[in-house]
Tab-separated table of N, CA, C and O in Angstrom:
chain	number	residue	atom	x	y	z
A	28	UNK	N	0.814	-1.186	0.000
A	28	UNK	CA	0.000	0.000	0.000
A	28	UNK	C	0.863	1.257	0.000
A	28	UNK	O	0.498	2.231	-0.658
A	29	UNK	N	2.011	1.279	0.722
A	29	UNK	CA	2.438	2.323	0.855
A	29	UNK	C	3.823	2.761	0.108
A	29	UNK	O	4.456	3.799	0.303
A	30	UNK	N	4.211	1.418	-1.039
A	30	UNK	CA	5.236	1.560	-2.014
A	30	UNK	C	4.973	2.685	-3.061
A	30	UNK	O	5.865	2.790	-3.903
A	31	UNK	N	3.771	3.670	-3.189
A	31	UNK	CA	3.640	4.476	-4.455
A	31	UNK	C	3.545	5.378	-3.086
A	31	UNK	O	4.469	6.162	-3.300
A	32	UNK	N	3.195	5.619	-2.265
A	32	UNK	CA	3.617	6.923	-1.210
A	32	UNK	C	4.543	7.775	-0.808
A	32	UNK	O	5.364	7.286	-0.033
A	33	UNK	N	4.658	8.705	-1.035
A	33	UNK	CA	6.069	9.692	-0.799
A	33	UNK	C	6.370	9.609	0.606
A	33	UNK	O	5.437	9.178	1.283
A	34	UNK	N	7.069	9.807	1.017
A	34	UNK	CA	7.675	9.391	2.618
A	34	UNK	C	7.041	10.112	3.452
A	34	UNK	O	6.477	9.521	4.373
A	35	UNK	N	6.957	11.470	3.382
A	35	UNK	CA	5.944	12.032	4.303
A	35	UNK	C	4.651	12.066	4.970
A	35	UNK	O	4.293	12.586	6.027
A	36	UNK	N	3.702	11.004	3.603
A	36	UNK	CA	2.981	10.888	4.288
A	36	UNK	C	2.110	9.481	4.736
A	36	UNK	O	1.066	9.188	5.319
A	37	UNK	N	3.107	8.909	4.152
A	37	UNK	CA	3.695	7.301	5.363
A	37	UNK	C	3.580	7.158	6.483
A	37	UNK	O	2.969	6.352	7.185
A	38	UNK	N	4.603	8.522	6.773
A	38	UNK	CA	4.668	8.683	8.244
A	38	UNK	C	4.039	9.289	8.981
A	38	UNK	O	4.296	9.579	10.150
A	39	UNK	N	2.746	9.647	8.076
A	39	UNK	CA	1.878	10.676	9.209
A	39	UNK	C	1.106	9.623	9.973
A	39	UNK	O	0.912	8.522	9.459
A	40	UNK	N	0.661	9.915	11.168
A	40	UNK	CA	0.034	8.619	12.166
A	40	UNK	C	-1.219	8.171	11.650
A	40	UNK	O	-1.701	7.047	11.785
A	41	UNK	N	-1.799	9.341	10.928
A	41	UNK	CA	-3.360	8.796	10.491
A	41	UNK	C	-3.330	7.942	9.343
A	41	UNK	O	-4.238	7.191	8.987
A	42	UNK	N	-2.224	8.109	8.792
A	42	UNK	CA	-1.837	7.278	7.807
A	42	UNK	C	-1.552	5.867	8.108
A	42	UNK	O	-2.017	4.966	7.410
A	43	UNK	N	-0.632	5.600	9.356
A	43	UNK	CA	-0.344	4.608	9.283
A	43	UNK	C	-1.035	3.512	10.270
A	43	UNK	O	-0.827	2.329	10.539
A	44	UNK	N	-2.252	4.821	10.797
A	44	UNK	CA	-3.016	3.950	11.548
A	44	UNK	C	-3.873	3.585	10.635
A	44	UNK	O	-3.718	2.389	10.880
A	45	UNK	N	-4.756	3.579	9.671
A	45	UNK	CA	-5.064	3.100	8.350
A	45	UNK	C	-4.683	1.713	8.427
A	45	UNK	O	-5.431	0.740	8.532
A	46	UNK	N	-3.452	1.743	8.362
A	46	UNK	CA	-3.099	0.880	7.889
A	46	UNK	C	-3.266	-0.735	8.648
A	46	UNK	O	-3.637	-1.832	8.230
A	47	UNK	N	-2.812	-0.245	9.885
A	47	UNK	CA	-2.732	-0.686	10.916
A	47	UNK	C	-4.794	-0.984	10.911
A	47	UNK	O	-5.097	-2.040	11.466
A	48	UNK	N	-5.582	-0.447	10.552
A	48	UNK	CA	-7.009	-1.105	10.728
A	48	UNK	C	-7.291	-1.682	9.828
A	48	UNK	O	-8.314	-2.355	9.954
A	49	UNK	N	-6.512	-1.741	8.363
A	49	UNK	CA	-6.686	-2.590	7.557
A	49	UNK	C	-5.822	-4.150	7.573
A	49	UNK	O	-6.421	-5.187	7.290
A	50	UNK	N	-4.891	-4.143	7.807
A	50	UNK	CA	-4.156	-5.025	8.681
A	50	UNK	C	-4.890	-5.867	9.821
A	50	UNK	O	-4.507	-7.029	9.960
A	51	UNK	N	-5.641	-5.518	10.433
A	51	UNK	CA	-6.101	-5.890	11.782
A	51	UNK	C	-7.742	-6.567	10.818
A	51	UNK	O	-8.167	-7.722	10.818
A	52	UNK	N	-8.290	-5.403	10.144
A	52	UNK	CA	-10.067	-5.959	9.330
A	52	UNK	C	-9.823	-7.229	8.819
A	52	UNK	O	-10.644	-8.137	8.947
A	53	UNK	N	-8.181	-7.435	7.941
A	53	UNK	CA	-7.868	-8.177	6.712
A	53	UNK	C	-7.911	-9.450	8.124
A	53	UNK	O	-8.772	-10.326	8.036
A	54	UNK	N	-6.810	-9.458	9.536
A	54	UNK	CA	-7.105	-10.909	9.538
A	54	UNK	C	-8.203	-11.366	10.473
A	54	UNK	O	-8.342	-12.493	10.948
A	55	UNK	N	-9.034	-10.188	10.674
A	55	UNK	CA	-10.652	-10.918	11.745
A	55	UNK	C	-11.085	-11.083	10.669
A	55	UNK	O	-10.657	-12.232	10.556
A	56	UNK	N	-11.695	-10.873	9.554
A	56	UNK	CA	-12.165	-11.213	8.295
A	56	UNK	C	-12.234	-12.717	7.954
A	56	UNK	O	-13.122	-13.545	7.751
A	57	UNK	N	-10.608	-12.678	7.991
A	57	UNK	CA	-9.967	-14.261	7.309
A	57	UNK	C	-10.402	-15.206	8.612
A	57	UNK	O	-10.904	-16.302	8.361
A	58	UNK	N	-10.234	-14.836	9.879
A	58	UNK	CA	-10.649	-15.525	11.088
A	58	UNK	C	-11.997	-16.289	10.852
A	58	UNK	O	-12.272	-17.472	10.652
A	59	UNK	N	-12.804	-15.010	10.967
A	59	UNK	CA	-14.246	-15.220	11.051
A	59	UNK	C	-14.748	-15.942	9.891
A	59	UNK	O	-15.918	-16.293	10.041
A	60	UNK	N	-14.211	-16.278	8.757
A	60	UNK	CA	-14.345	-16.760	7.231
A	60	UNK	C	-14.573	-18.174	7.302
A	60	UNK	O	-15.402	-18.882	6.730
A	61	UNK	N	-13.629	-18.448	8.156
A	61	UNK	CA	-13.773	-19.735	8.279
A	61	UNK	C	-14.944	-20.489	9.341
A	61	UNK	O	-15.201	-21.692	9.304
A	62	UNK	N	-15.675	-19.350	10.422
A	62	UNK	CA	-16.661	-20.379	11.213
A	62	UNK	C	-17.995	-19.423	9.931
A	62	UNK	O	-18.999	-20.131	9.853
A	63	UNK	N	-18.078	-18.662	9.415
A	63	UNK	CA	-19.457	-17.603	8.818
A	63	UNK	C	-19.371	-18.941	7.625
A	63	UNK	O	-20.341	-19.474	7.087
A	64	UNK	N	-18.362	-19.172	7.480
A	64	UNK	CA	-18.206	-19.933	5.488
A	64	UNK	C	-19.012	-21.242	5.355
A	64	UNK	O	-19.356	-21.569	4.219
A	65	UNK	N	-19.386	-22.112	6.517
A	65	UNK	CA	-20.251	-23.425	6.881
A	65	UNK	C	-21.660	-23.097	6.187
A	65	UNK	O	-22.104	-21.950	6.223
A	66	UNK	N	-22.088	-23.746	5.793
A	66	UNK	CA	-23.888	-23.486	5.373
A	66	UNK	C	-24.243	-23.771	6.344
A	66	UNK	O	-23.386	-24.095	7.166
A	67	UNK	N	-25.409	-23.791	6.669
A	67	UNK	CA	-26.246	-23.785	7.909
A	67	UNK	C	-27.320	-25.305	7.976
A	67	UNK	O	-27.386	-26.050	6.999
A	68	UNK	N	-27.804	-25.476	8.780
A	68	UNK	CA	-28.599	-27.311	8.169
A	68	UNK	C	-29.532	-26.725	7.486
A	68	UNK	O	-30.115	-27.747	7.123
A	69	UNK	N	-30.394	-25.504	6.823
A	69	UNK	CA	-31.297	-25.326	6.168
A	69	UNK	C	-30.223	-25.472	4.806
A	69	UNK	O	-30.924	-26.151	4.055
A	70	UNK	N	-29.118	-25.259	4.172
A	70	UNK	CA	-28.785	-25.118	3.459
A	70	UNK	C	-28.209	-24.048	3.106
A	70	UNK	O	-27.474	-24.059	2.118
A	71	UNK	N	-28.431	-22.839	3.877
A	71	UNK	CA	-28.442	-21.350	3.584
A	71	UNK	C	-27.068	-21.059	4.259
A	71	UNK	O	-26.636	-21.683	5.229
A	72	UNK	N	-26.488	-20.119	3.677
A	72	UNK	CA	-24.946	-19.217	4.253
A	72	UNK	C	-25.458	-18.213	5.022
A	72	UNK	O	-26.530	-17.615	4.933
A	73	UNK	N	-24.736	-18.128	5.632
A	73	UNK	CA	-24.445	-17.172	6.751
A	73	UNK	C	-24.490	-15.343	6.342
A	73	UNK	O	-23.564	-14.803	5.738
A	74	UNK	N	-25.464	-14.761	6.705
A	74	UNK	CA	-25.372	-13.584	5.590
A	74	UNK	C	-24.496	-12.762	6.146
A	74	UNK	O	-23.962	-11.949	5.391
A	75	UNK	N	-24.016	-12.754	8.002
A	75	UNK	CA	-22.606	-12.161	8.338
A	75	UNK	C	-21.294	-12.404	7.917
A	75	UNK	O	-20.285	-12.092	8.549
A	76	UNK	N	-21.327	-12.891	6.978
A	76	UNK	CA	-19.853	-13.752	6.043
A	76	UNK	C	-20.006	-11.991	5.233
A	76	UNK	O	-18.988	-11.301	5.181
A	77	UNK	N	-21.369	-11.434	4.652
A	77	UNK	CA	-20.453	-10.547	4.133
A	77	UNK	C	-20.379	-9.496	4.236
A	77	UNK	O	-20.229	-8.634	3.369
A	78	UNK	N	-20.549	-9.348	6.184
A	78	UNK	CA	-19.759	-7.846	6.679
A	78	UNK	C	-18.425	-8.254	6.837
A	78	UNK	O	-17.575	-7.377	6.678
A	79	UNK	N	-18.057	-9.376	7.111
A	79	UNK	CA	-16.261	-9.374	7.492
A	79	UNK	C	-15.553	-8.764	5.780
A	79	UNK	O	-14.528	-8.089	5.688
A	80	UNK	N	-16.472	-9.251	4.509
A	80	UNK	CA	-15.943	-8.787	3.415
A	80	UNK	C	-16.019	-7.245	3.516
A	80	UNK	O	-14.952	-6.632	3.540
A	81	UNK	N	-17.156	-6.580	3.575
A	81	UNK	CA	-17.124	-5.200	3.849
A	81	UNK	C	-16.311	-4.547	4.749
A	81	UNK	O	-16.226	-3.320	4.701
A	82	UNK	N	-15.647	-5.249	5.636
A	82	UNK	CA	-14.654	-4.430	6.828
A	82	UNK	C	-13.630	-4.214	6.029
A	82	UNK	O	-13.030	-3.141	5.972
A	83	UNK	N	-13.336	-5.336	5.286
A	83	UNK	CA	-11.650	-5.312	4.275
A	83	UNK	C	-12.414	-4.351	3.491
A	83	UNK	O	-12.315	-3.126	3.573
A	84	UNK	N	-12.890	-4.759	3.019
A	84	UNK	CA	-13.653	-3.374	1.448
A	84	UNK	C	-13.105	-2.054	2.016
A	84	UNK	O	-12.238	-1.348	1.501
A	85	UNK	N	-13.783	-1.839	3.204
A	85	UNK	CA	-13.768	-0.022	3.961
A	85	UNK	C	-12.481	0.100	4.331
A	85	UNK	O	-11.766	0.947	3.794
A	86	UNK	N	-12.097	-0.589	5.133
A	86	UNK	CA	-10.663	-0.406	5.331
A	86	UNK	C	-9.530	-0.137	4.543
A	86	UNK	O	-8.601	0.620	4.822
A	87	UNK	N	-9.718	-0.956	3.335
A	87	UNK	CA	-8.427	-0.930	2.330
A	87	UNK	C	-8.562	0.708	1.632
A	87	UNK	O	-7.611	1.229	1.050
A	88	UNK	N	-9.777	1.324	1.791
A	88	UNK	CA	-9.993	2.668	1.387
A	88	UNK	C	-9.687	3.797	2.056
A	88	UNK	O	-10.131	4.838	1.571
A	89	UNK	N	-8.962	3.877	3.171
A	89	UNK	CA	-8.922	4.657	4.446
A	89	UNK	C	-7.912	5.091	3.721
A	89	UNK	O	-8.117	5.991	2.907
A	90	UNK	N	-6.362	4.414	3.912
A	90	UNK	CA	-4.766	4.851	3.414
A	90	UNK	C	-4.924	5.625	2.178
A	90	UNK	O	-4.353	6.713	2.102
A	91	UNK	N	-5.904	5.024	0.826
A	91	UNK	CA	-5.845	5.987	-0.495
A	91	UNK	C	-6.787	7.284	-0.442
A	91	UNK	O	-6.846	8.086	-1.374
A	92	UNK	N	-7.705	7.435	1.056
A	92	UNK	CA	-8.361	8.351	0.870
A	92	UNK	C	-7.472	9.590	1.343
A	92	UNK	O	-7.204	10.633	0.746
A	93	UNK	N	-7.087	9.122	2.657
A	93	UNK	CA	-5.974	9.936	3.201
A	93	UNK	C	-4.911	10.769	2.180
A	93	UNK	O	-4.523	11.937	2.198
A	94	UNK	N	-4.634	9.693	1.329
A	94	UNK	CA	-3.592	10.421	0.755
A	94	UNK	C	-4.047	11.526	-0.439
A	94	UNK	O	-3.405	12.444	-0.950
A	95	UNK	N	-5.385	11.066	-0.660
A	95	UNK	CA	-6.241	11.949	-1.975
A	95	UNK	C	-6.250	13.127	-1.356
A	95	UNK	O	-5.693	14.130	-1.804
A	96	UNK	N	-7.051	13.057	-0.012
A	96	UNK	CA	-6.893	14.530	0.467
A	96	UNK	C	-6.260	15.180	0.711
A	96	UNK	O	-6.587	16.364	0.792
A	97	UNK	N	-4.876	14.709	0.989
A	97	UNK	CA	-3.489	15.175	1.692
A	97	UNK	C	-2.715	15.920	0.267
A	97	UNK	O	-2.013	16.929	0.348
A	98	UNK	N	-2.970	15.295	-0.826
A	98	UNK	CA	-2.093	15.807	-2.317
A	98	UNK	C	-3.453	16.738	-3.028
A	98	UNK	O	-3.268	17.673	-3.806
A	99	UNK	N	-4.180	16.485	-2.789
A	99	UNK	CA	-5.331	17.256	-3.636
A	99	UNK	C	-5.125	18.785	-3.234
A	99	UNK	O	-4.968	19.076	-2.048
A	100	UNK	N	-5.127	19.934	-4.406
A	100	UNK	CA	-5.257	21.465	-4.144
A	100	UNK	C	-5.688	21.964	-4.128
A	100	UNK	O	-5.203	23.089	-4.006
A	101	UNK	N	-7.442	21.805	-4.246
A	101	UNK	CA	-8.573	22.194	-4.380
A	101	UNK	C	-9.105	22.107	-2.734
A	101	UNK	O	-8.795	21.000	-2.292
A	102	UNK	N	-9.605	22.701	-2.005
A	102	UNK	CA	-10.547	22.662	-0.810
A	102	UNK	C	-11.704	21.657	-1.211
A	102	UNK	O	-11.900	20.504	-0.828
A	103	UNK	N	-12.382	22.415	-2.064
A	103	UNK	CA	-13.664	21.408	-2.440
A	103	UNK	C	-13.229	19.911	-2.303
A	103	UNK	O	-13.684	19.262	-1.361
A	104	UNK	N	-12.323	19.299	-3.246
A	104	UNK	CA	-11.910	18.208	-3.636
A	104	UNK	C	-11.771	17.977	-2.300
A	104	UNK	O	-12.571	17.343	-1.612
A	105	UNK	N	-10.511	18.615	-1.839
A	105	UNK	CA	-9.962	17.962	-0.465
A	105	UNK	C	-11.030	17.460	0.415
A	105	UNK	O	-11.010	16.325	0.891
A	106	UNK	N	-12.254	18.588	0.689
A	106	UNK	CA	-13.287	17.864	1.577
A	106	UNK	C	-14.379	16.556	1.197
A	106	UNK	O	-15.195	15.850	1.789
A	107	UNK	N	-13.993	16.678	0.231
A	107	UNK	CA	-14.938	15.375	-0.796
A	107	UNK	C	-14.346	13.467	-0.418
A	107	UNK	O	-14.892	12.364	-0.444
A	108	UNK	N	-12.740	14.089	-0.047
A	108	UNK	CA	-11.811	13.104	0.421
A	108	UNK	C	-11.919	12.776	1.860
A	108	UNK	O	-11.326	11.855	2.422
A	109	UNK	N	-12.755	13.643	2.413
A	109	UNK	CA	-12.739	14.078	4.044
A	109	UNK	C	-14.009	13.039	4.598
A	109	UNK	O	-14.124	12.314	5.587
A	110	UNK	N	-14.961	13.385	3.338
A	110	UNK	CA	-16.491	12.976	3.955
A	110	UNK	C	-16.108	11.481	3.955
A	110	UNK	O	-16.034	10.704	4.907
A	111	UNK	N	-15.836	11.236	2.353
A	111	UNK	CA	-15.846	9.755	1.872
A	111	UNK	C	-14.759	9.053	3.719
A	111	UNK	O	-15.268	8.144	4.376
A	112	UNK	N	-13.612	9.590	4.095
A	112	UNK	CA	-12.764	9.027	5.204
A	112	UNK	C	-13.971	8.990	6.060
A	112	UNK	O	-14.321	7.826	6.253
A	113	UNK	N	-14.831	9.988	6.717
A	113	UNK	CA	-15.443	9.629	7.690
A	113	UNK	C	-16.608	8.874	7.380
A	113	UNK	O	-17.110	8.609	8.472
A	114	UNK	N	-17.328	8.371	6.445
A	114	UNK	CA	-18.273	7.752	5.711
A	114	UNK	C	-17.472	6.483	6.352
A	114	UNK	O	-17.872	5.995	7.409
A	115	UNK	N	-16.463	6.025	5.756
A	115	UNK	CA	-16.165	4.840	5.755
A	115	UNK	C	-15.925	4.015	6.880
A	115	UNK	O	-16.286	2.882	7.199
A	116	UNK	N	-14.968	5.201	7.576
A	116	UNK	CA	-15.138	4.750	9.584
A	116	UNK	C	-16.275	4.919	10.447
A	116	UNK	O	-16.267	4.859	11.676
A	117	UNK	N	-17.454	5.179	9.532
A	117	UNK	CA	-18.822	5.018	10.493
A	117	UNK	C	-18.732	3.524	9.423
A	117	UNK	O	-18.276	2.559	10.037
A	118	UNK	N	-18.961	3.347	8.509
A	118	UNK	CA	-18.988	2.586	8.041
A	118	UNK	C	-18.950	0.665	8.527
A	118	UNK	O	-19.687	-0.320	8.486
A	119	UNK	N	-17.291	1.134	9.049
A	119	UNK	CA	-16.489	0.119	9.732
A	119	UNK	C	-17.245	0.150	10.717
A	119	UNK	O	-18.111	-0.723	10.765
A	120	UNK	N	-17.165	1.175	11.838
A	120	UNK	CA	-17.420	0.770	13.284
A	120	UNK	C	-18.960	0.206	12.989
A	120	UNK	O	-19.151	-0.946	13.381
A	121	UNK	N	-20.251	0.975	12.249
A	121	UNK	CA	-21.310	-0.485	12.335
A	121	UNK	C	-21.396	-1.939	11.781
A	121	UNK	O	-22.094	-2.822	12.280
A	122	UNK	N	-20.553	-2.083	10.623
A	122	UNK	CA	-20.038	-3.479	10.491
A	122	UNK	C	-19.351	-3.996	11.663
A	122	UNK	O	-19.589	-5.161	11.982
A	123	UNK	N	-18.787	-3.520	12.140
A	123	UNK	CA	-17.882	-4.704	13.766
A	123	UNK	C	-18.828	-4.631	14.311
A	123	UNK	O	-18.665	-5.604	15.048
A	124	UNK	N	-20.263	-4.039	14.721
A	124	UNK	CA	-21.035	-4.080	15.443
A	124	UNK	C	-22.061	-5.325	15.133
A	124	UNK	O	-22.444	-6.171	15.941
A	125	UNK	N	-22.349	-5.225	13.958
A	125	UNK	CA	-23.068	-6.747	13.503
A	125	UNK	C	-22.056	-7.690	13.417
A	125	UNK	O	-22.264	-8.723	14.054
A	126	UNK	N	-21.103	-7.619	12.851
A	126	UNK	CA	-20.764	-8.881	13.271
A	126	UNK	C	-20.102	-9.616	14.215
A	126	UNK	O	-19.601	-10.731	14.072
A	127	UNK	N	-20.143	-8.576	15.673
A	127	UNK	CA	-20.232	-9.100	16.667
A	127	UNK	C	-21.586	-10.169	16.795
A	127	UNK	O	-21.529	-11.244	17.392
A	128	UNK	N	-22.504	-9.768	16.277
A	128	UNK	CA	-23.805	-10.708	16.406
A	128	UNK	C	-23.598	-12.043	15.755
A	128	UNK	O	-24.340	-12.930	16.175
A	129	UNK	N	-22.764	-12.363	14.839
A	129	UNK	CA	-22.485	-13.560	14.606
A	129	UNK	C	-22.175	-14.602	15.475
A	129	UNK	O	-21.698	-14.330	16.577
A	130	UNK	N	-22.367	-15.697	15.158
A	130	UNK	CA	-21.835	-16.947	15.252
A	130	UNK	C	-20.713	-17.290	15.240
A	130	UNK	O	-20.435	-18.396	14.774
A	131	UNK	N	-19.812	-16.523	15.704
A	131	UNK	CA	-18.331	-17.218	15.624
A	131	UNK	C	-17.183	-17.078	16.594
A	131	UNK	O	-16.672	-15.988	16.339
A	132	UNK	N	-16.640	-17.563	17.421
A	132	UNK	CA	-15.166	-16.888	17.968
A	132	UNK	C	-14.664	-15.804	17.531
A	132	UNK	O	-14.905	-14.800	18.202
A	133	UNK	N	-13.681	-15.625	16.086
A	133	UNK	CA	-13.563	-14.171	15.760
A	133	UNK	C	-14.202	-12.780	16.290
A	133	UNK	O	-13.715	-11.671	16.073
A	134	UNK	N	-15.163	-12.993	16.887
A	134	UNK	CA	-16.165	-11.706	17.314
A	134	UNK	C	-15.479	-10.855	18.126
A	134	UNK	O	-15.479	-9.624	18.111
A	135	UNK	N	-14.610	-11.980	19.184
A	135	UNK	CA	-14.148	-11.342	20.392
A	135	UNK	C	-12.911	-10.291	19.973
A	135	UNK	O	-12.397	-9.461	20.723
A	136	UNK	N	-12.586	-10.541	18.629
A	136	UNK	CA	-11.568	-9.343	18.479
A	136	UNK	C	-12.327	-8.195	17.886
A	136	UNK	O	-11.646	-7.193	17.666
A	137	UNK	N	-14.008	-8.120	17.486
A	137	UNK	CA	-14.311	-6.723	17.014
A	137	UNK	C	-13.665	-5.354	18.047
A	137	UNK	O	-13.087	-4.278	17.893
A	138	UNK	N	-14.154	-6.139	19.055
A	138	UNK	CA	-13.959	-4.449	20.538
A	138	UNK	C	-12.239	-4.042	20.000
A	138	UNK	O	-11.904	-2.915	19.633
A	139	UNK	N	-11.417	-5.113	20.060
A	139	UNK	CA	-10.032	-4.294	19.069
A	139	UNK	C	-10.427	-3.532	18.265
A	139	UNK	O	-10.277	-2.319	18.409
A	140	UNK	N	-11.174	-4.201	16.976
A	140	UNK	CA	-10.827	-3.067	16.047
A	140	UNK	C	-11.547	-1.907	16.462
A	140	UNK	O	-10.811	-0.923	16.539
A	141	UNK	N	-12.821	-1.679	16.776
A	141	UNK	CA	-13.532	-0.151	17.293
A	141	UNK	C	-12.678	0.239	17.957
A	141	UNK	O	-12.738	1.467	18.025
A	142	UNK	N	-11.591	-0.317	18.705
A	142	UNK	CA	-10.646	0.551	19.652
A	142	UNK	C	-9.376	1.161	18.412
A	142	UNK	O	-8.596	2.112	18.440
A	143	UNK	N	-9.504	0.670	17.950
A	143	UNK	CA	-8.608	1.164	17.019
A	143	UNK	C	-9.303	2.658	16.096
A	143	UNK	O	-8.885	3.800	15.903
A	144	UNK	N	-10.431	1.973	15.738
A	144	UNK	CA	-11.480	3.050	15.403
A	144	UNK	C	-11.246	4.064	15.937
A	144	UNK	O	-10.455	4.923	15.546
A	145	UNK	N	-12.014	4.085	17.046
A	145	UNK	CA	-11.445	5.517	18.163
A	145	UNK	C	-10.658	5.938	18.031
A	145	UNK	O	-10.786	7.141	17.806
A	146	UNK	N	-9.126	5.361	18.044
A	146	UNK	CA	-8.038	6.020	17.921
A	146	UNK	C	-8.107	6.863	16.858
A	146	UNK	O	-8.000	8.082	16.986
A	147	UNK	N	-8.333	6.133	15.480
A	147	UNK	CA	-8.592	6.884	14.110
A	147	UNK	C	-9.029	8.071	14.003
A	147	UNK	O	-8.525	9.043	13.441
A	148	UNK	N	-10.446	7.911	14.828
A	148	UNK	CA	-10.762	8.770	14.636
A	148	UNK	C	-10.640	10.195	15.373
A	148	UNK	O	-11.211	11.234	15.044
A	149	UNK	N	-9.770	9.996	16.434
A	149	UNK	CA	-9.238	11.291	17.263
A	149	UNK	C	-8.100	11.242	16.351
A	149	UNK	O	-7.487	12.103	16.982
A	150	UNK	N	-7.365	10.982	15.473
A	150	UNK	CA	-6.341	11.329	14.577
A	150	UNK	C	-6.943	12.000	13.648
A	150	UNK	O	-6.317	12.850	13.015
A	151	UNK	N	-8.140	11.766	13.421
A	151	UNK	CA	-8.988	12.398	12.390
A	151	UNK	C	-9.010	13.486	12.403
A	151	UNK	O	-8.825	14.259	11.463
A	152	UNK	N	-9.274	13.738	13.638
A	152	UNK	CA	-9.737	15.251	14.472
A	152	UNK	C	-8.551	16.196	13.994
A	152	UNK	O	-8.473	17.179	13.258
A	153	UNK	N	-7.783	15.543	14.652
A	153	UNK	CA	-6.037	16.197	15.107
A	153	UNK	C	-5.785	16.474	13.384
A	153	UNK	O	-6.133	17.533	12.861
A	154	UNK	N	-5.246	15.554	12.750
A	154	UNK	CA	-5.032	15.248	11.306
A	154	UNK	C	-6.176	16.771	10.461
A	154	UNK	O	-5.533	17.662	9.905
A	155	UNK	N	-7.357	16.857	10.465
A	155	UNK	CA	-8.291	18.173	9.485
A	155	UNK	C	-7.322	19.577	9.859
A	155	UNK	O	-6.896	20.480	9.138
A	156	UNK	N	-7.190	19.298	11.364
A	156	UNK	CA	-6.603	20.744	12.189
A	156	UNK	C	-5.431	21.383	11.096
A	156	UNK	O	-5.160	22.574	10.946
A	157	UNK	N	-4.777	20.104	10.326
A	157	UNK	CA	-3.945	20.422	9.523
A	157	UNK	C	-3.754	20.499	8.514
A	157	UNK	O	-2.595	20.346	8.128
A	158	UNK	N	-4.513	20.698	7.841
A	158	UNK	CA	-4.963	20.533	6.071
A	158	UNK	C	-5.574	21.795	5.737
A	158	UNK	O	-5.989	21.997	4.596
């Protein structure tokens, strides 16, 4: 993710906490994949199999949004990059919330990722102050 990134803003924390929640979505995802992935005795799948896909979906979008807004020179644009970031971390935090309701072990690591969330999103805060 971060091989086409200029160094600066790699290293910014909101950046690399991104990363760090996509990292963390990618392996409760893969966790939970394996008890959501069973059919059920009616025959039917598990329809929480595809918020763990949506956590990776939102997540993997955090790091390229960051950086859209961070290089973009337009205000307008820039805030267009702003909404879509906070869209996506409401996004996340109600997906970990259902699929805490699942059926599976994996669950017990959602409260991680919303904690991570949080963090994000007070970087969020901190992070606009500077743009």
């Amino acid at each position: 993710m971060s091989s086409n990134t200029p160094l600066n803003l790699s290293e910014l924390p909101i950046y690399k906490k991104a990363v760090e929640i996509f990292t963390l979505s990618q392996n409760i995802s893969t966790y939970l994949n394996h008890d959501l992935s069973t059919l059920k005795n009616d025959g039917t799948e598990d329809s929480n199999i595809y918020f763990s896909g949506d956590i990776v979906q939102q997540s993997v979008s955090l790091a390229p949004e960051i950086l859209n807004a961070e290089l973009e020179r337009y205000s307008e644009r820039k805030y267009k990059h702003i909404a879509s970031l906070k869209r996506l971390t409401n996004m996340l935090y109600k997906n970990s919330y259902r699929l805490e309701r699942s059926n599976s072990n994996g669950k017990d690591f959602l409260p991680i990722l919303r904690s991570e969330l949080k963090k994000f999103k007070k970087l969020q805060h901190t992070w606009l102050l500077t743009l």
